[in-house]
Backbone as a ProteinNet text record, in pm:
[ID]
protein_1_A
[PRIMARY]
MNWNANRRMALLALTVFALDQAAKAVALHFLGPDQEHNVIDGFFKFVLWRNTGAAWSLLYGRNGLLAAVSLGALAALFFWRKHFHAHTLLGQLSLGLIFGGIAGNLFDRLDPQRQHVIDFLRFYLYRRNGEEIGFPAFNLADSAICIGVGLLIFVSWRLDHEDQGGMARDEIAMSKE
[TERTIARY]
2786.4	2675.7	2728.4	2701.4	2753.9	2654.4	2706.4	2629.1	2507.7	2524	2413.4	2297.4	2327.8	2222.2	2140.9	2209.2	2139.1	2058.3	2114.3	2044.3	1917.6	1925.5	1807.4	1697.5	1735.1	1635.2	1573.4	1654.9	1605.4	1513.9	1551.2	1469.6	1333.8	1333.4	1206.7	1123.4	1186.3	1113.5	1050.6	1125.3	1070.3	957.1	967.1	860	733.9	748.1	633	569.9	652.7	603.1	523.9	580.2	514.2	382.3	380.9	257.6	151.1	193	100	38.1	120.9	69.7	-19.1	16.4	-66.9	-202.7	-203.4	-329.5	-417.1	-357.2	-433.6	-490.3	-413.8	-461.7	-581.8	-576.9	-690.4	-812.3	-792.6	-904.3	-965.1	-881.8	-932	-1005.8	-961.3	-1023.9	-1161.2	-1172.8	-1294.4	-1394.7	-1354.1	-1444.5	-1459.7	-1582.2	-1607.7	-1600.7	-1603.3	-1587.2	-1686.2	-1807.1	-1906.8	-1940.2	-1863.6	-1889.2	-1818.7	-1881.5	-1822.5	-1849.1	-1759	-1778.8	-1758	-1866.7	-1856.7	-1788.2	-1684.9	-1615.5	-1669.2	-1673.3	-1733.5	-1827.4	-1957.7	-2055.3	-2042.2	-2037.7	-2024.3	-1881.4	-1782.9	-1644.1	-1544	-1550.3	-1448.4	-1508.6	-1466	-1509.4	-1402.8	-1413.2	-1330.4	-1406.6	-1337	-1395	-1297.1	-1336.4	-1243.1	-1251.9	-1156.4	-1151.6	-1028.9	-1048.4	-938.6	-902.9	-781.3	-741.3	-632.1	-663.2	-562.6	-503.8	-539.9	-488.5	-393.7	-367	-282	-374	-321.1	-401.1	-522.2	-635	-761.9	-799	-752.2	-778	-730.6	-632.3	-570.1	-507.3	-511	-458	-523.1	-651.5	-724.8	-711.1	-683	-667.5	-527.8	-437.2	-299.6	-203.2	-241.1	-164.7	-20.7	-1.2	133.7	222.3	167.9	242.9	280	185.2	211.7	311.4	310.5	410.4	549.2	560.2	689.7	738.2	647.5	683.6	729.2	659.4	696.5	834.6	859.9	990.1	1100.9	1073.9	1170.4	1194.2	1087.7	1100.7	1183	1157.1	1234.8	1383.2	1412.8	1552.3	1617.7	1548.2	1604.6	1630	1532.8	1550.7	1666.8	1678.6	1787.2	1924.2	1939.3	2069.5	2108.2	2009.4	2037.7	1998.3	1991.7	1946.4	2034.4	2161.7	2249.4	2205.6	2133.2	2083.5	1953	1900.3	1774.5	1798.3	1910.1	1943.7	1950.2	1992.5	2004.2	2115.6	2196.6	2301.9	2247.4	2122	2060.9	1962.2	1936.5	1841.1	1700.3	1657.9	1525.4	1517.1	1626.8	1630	1617	1682.8	1672.9	1531	1469.2	1330.1	1238.3	1253.6	1166	1185.8	1310.3	1335	1289.1	1305.8	1256.3	1105.4	1033.4	887.3	849.5	917.8	886.9	918.9	1037.1	1073.7	972.2	936.3	841.2	702.9	658.5	527.4	521.4	622.9	625.9	631.1	713.8	726.1	594	520.2	391.9	291	278.1	183.9	234.7	366	423	398.3	414.2	388	244.6	148.6	8.5	-7.7	55	40.5	101.5	211.9	281	228.7	150.3	93.7	-2.8	25	-61.3	-206	-226.4	-361.7	-440.5	-371.5	-439.6	-433.4	-315.5	-289.1	-363.3	-374.1	-431.9	-391.4	-400.3	-368.3	-494.4	-479.4	-590	-594.9	-705.9	-728.3	-843	-829.6	-932.3	-966	-897.9	-926.9	-998.1	-1112.9	-1187.5	-1244.8	-1209.6	-1266.5	-1370.4	-1481.4	-1590.5	-1678.4	-1764.3	-1863.9	-1995.3	-2104.1	-2234	-2266.4	-2318.7	-2370.9	-2507	-2560.4	-2692.6	-2801.1	-2786.3	-2887.9	-2867.3	-2768.1	-2743.2	-2644.2	-2603.6	-2507.6	-2369.6	-2300.1	-2168.4	-2061.6	-1972	-1854.3	-1733	-1624	-1509.7	-1381	-1278.4	-1144.5	-1137.9	-1066.9	-1055.7	-995.6	-1033.8	-978.6	-828.9	-758.5	-613.3	-571.1	-440.4	-388.1	-266.4	-204.5	-88.4	31.4	47.7	158.6	144.4	22.9	-1.7	31.7	-8.8	19	169.2	241.8	387.1	453.7	409.3	466.3	441.2	318.4	284.6	360.9	368.4	442.6	591	644.7	784.5	816.9	731.9	754.2	743.7	643.2	629.6	751.2	800.4	918.9	1042.2	1052.5	1165.1	1162.2	1044.8	1031.2	1073	1027.1	1065.1	1215.9	1278.2	1423.2	1496	1453.8	1517.7	1503.5	1385.2	1361.1	1446.3	1447.6	1521.6	1671.2	1726.4	1870.4	1906.7	1815	1841.2	1830.5	1751	1723.5	1794.1	1863.7	1935.2	2075	2124.6	2259.8	2361.5	2480.4	2582.9	2623.8	2613.7	2654	2539.2	2421.3	2301.7	2280.9	2157.4	2121	2139.9	2121.8	2132.2	2269.7	2375.5	2510	2527.2	2473.2	2482.5	2411.8	2293.3	2220.6	2296.4	2356.4	2434.1	2550.9	2618.3	2732.5	2687.1	2572.6	2521.6	2483.5	2424.6	2377.2	2491.8	2611.3	2723.8	2799.7	2758.2	2828.6	2826.5
718.9	805.4	909.2	1035.2	1138.2	1174	1247.3	1284	1369.2	1465.5	1553.5	1477	1377.5	1296.8	1224.7	1162.5	1092.5	1189.6	1307.2	1407.6	1456.2	1478.5	1521.5	1416	1289.5	1182.5	1172.4	1179.7	1168.8	1285.6	1406.1	1523.4	1514.7	1474.1	1458.8	1347.1	1235.7	1124.2	1167.1	1239.4	1287.5	1386.1	1470.7	1566.1	1493.5	1396.4	1317.9	1244.8	1182.7	1110.2	1203.6	1321	1415	1465.7	1500.2	1547.6	1437.9	1315.9	1203	1179.5	1177	1152.2	1267.2	1390.9	1506	1499.3	1465.9	1455.4	1343.5	1232.2	1122	1161.5	1237.4	1284.5	1377.5	1463.4	1553.2	1471	1372.8	1287.4	1213.4	1160.3	1089.5	1183.4	1306.7	1403.8	1449.3	1470.9	1529.8	1430.3	1307	1209.5	1086.8	1044.2	918.7	804.7	680.4	564.2	556.8	601.4	591.5	727.1	827.4	961.1	983.3	1066.2	1109.9	1258.8	1328.7	1471	1498	1526.3	1557.1	1690.6	1688.6	1811.5	1859.3	1769.7	1795.2	1678.8	1703.2	1594.8	1525.5	1393.8	1315.2	1302.1	1350.4	1341	1314.4	1389.2	1376.3	1397	1311.1	1326.8	1275.5	1323.8	1272.4	1159	1050.3	934.4	891.1	795.5	739	587.7	531.6	387.5	333.5	225.3	156.6	34.8	33.8	-66.8	-156.8	-284.7	-381.5	-457	-413.4	-476.5	-383.1	-418.4	-335.5	-256	-209.9	-134.9	-217.4	-150.7	-215	-325.8	-313.7	-408.1	-549.7	-560.6	-691.8	-737.3	-864.3	-923.5	-862.3	-831.5	-771.9	-859.7	-796.9	-868.2	-922.9	-898.7	-950.7	-837.3	-758.6	-641.8	-676.6	-782.1	-822.2	-858.6	-933.1	-970.5	-845.7	-755.5	-633.9	-542.6	-540.9	-463.7	-522.5	-654.1	-718.9	-691.5	-697.5	-668.3	-522.7	-431	-288.6	-266.1	-329.9	-317.2	-372.8	-486.6	-545.2	-455.8	-395.7	-305.1	-182.4	-126.7	-10.8	-45.4	-158.1	-199.9	-224.8	-294.9	-325.4	-197.3	-107.2	18.7	100.4	100	175.1	116	-14	-75.3	-77.7	-81.9	-85.7	43.9	154.2	281.1	328.4	293.1	337.2	277.5	166.5	104	168.5	259.7	327.1	475.2	506.5	641	743	700.6	791.6	893	876.1	972.9	1093.8	1088.5	1201.7	1271.8	1397.1	1474.4	1414.7	1375.7	1315.4	1178.4	1104.4	976.3	996.8	1098.6	1129.4	1172.3	1250.8	1292.3	1171.7	1083.8	965.9	874.9	850.2	763.2	827.7	959.1	1027.3	1014	1029.8	1012.6	869.1	773	631.7	596.4	636	607.7	668.3	795	861.6	798.5	760.3	697.2	560.3	479.8	347.1	362.3	454.7	475.2	521.7	608.8	656.6	543.9	458.8	347	239.1	217.7	119.6	162.2	290.7	342.1	309.9	329.9	297.5	149	65.2	-79.6	-126.4	-63.5	-105.6	-37.5	68.2	139.2	46.8	13.8	-80.5	-30.9	99.9	155.7	135.2	135	128.3	-11	-52.8	-178.7	-185.2	-69.5	-58.8	76.5	87.2	212.1	297.2	426.9	521.1	575.7	551.8	606.6	706.6	822.5	924.4	1005.6	985.1	1057.3	963.3	1004	915.2	990.5	945.9	997.8	898.3	950.3	862.7	933.4	856.9	907.6	836.8	896.5	831.4	769.9	648.6	588.3	650	621	674.8	632.7	514.6	466.2	521.3	610.1	671.3	595.4	477.5	398	464.4	462.2	522.7	421.3	462.6	382	470.7	410.6	495.9	422.3	501.5	455.7	428.4	327.1	303.2	423.6	441.3	551.6	531.7	642.5	638.1	752.9	767.9	872.4	938.2	1031.9	1101.9	1009	912	816.6	736.7	691.7	618.4	705.7	832.2	924.6	943.1	959.3	977.7	855.1	736.2	613	606.8	632.5	625.6	729.7	851.5	956.7	920.4	870.4	830.3	718.8	618.8	507.4	556.4	639.1	693.8	775.7	855.9	937.5	850.1	743.4	651	582.2	545.8	486.4	587.9	712.8	818.7	839.5	847.3	867.8	752.7	631.1	514.6	520.5	552.1	560.7	670.4	786.2	900.8	873.2	815.8	788.9	679.2	585.7	479.2	527.5	632.8	674.2	802.5	868.2	988.6	952.3	1034.6	1008.2	1037.3	986.7	997.4	1141.8	1230.9	1369.5	1460.9	1406.7	1488.4	1535	1574.1	1634	1537.6	1409.8	1315.1	1323.1	1329.8	1336.8	1468.7	1578.5	1707.9	1704.2	1641	1632.9	1549.3	1439.9	1355.1	1435.4	1508.4	1587.7	1693.4	1758.2	1861.3	1802.6	1683.8	1626.6	1572.5	1556	1503.5	1613.6	1738.5	1849.7	1844.1
-988.4	-952.2	-854.2	-882	-794.3	-683.4	-586.1	-467.3	-504.3	-597.3	-635.6	-697.3	-779.3	-840.7	-734	-639	-530.7	-445.4	-421.2	-341.9	-411.2	-541.7	-617.3	-611.5	-632.1	-626.5	-487.5	-384	-246.8	-211	-251.1	-221.3	-289.8	-414.9	-486.2	-424	-390.6	-328.7	-196.4	-114.9	13	-8.1	-109.2	-140.3	-184.3	-274	-319.8	-201.8	-119	-2	90.1	120.1	211.1	152.6	23.9	-38.9	-41.4	-71.1	-74.2	63.9	166.8	301.7	349	314.6	352.2	282.6	154.1	80	136.5	173.8	232.5	368.4	446.6	576.9	558.8	459.1	430.6	389.5	302.5	259.5	378.6	465.4	583.7	678.5	687.6	777.4	727.2	596.7	542.5	485.4	460.4	400.6	489.7	507.8	576.3	476.2	523.7	435.6	319.7	338.3	231.1	170.1	203.5	151.5	18.4	-63.6	-189	-201	-266.4	-290.6	-438.9	-510	-652.9	-672.6	-754	-789.8	-924.1	-1021	-1152	-1178.6	-1163.3	-1176.3	-1312.1	-1306.7	-1427.9	-1477.4	-1395.7	-1441.4	-1329.9	-1218.5	-1114.5	-976.6	-882.4	-743.6	-648.9	-523.8	-415.6	-349.2	-322.9	-255.5	-146.9	-68	29.5	18.4	-55.3	-75	-5	66.3	133.4	48.3	-2.5	-100	-42.1	-23.4	20.4	-99.1	-219.5	-340.5	-413.5	-536.8	-622.9	-716.2	-827.3	-923.6	-966.6	-980.5	-1016.8	-918.4	-795.2	-686.3	-716.7	-805.5	-828.1	-697.3	-670.3	-547.3	-423.1	-433.1	-321.8	-197	-85.1	40.9	64.9	-26.5	-14.3	21.7	121.1	161.4	200.2	276.4	318.5	200.2	107.6	-12.1	-92.4	-108.4	-185	-113.8	18.1	93.6	68.7	69.3	44.2	-97.9	-194.8	-334	-346.6	-280.6	-284.1	-224.2	-111.7	-46.4	-136.5	-198.5	-292	-413.1	-466.1	-580.9	-544.1	-425.8	-380	-370.9	-309.6	-293.7	-430	-518.2	-650.3	-730	-730.7	-803.3	-745.5	-613.6	-551.6	-588	-573.3	-597.5	-745	-834.9	-977.9	-1048.2	-973.7	-1030.6	-1145.5	-1145.6	-1255	-1388.5	-1385.5	-1508.4	-1555.4	-1475.9	-1509.7	-1537.8	-1597.9	-1642.8	-1529.2	-1411.3	-1298	-1317.3	-1419.8	-1449.6	-1525.7	-1571.3	-1641.3	-1548.7	-1577.9	-1498.9	-1507.4	-1627.7	-1643.5	-1575.1	-1578.4	-1507.2	-1357.2	-1304.8	-1162	-1126.2	-1212.8	-1190.6	-1188.3	-1285.8	-1292.3	-1170.9	-1132.6	-1017.1	-886.4	-872.5	-753.3	-739.5	-851.5	-849.3	-811.9	-871.2	-843.7	-698.5	-650	-510.1	-414	-435	-346.5	-350.6	-469.5	-483.1	-417	-441.1	-377.7	-226	-177.8	-32.5	28.2	-41.1	9.5	27.7	-71.6	-60.4	35	37.7	130.5	275.1	303.2	437.3	479.4	389.9	419.9	452	372.6	391	523.1	564.8	686.6	812.5	797.8	912.2	986	1113.1	1185.6	1199.7	1194.8	1204.3	1074.6	961.2	831.1	770	733.6	662.8	528.5	465.3	331.3	273.1	143.9	75.5	68.5	91.2	82	-60.7	-130.1	-263.6	-253.6	-319.3	-300.8	-425.5	-535.6	-659.3	-755.8	-809.3	-899	-1016.6	-1136.1	-1260.3	-1310.3	-1361.1	-1402.4	-1505.4	-1569.5	-1663.9	-1637.5	-1687.2	-1680.4	-1816	-1812.7	-1934.7	-1964.5	-2080.8	-2117.7	-2020.8	-1961.7	-1867.9	-1726.4	-1708.5	-1578.4	-1491.9	-1537.8	-1462	-1468	-1356.3	-1347.7	-1387.3	-1475.4	-1509.3	-1488.3	-1448	-1423.9	-1401.7	-1392.2	-1362.5	-1212.8	-1168.9	-1024.5	-952.2	-829	-749.1	-732.2	-718.4	-701.8	-612.1	-591	-502.4	-566.4	-495.1	-549.8	-569.2	-479.7	-493.4	-623.1	-652.5	-776.7	-897.7	-891.4	-1001.6	-1019.8	-910.1	-918.1	-979.3	-940.9	-996.4	-1146.6	-1188.5	-1331.7	-1412.8	-1363.2	-1433.2	-1437.7	-1327.4	-1322.7	-1419.3	-1426.2	-1519.4	-1663.6	-1692.1	-1827	-1867	-1775.2	-1800.6	-1820.8	-1743.7	-1758.1	-1895	-1941.2	-2075.2	-2180.7	-2163.2	-2257.6	-2260	-2143.9	-2134.9	-2203.7	-2178.5	-2241.7	-2393.2	-2438.7	-2582.3	-2644.3	-2579.5	-2632.4	-2639.4	-2533.9	-2533.9	-2633.4	-2655.3	-2752	-2896.5	-2921.3	-3058.7	-3101.8	-3014.3	-3055.5	-3103.5	-3193.1	-3242.3	-3131.9	-3143.9	-3040.2	-3011.5	-3106.9	-3085.7	-3050.5	-3027.3	-3006.9	-2864.4	-2837.1	-2709.5	-2592.7	-2612.7	-2501.7	-2436.5	-2515.7	-2459.4	-2383.5	-2438.6	-2370.2	-2236	-2231	-2105.6	-2003.9	-2047.5	-1956.7	-1900.1	-1984.1	-1936.7	-1837	-1861.9	-1770.2	-1635.3	-1634.5	-1508.5	-1423.5	-1480.5	-1403	-1330.7	-1346.4	-1281.4	-1132.6
[MASK]
+++++++++++++++++++++++++++++++++++++++++++++++++++++++++++++++++++++++++++++++++++++++++++++++++++++++++++++++++++++++++++++++++++++++++++++++++++++++++++++++++++++++++++++++++

């Protein structure tokens, strides 16, 4: 793994982390715990949810356990990054997004003032009876992790399915410069 690849991943991770923390600070400043701000009625709103669980509030109240799992995931991804296509530009992009997203949520969990993740983006719909149904609230760190994982799956699939003389080899050669 060359220095430029590590630098690209670190720079992207720091950017994702900074944007995530800034967005959470704005949400905390403008929204109270029970406040909501409709952006597009019946589709999208800003909320302020404090989440001590994982996605869909799985393991709710297990903040310490989830912080330890996040720290372990960060360490494992870092030490074994060469196995996750970190030699390619797309692999570096995906790992930078994942590192930054995990770090953003981990920071929230370890912050003695918070000890929970701040979620503030919520998509939803109304049923015919007026009841609201929706996707759980999330944040920029969650989005970065999901996009990074999706991109990593794509990179793995693409490198596994392209012929040896195709674009994948060209991209690998370009990213090693």
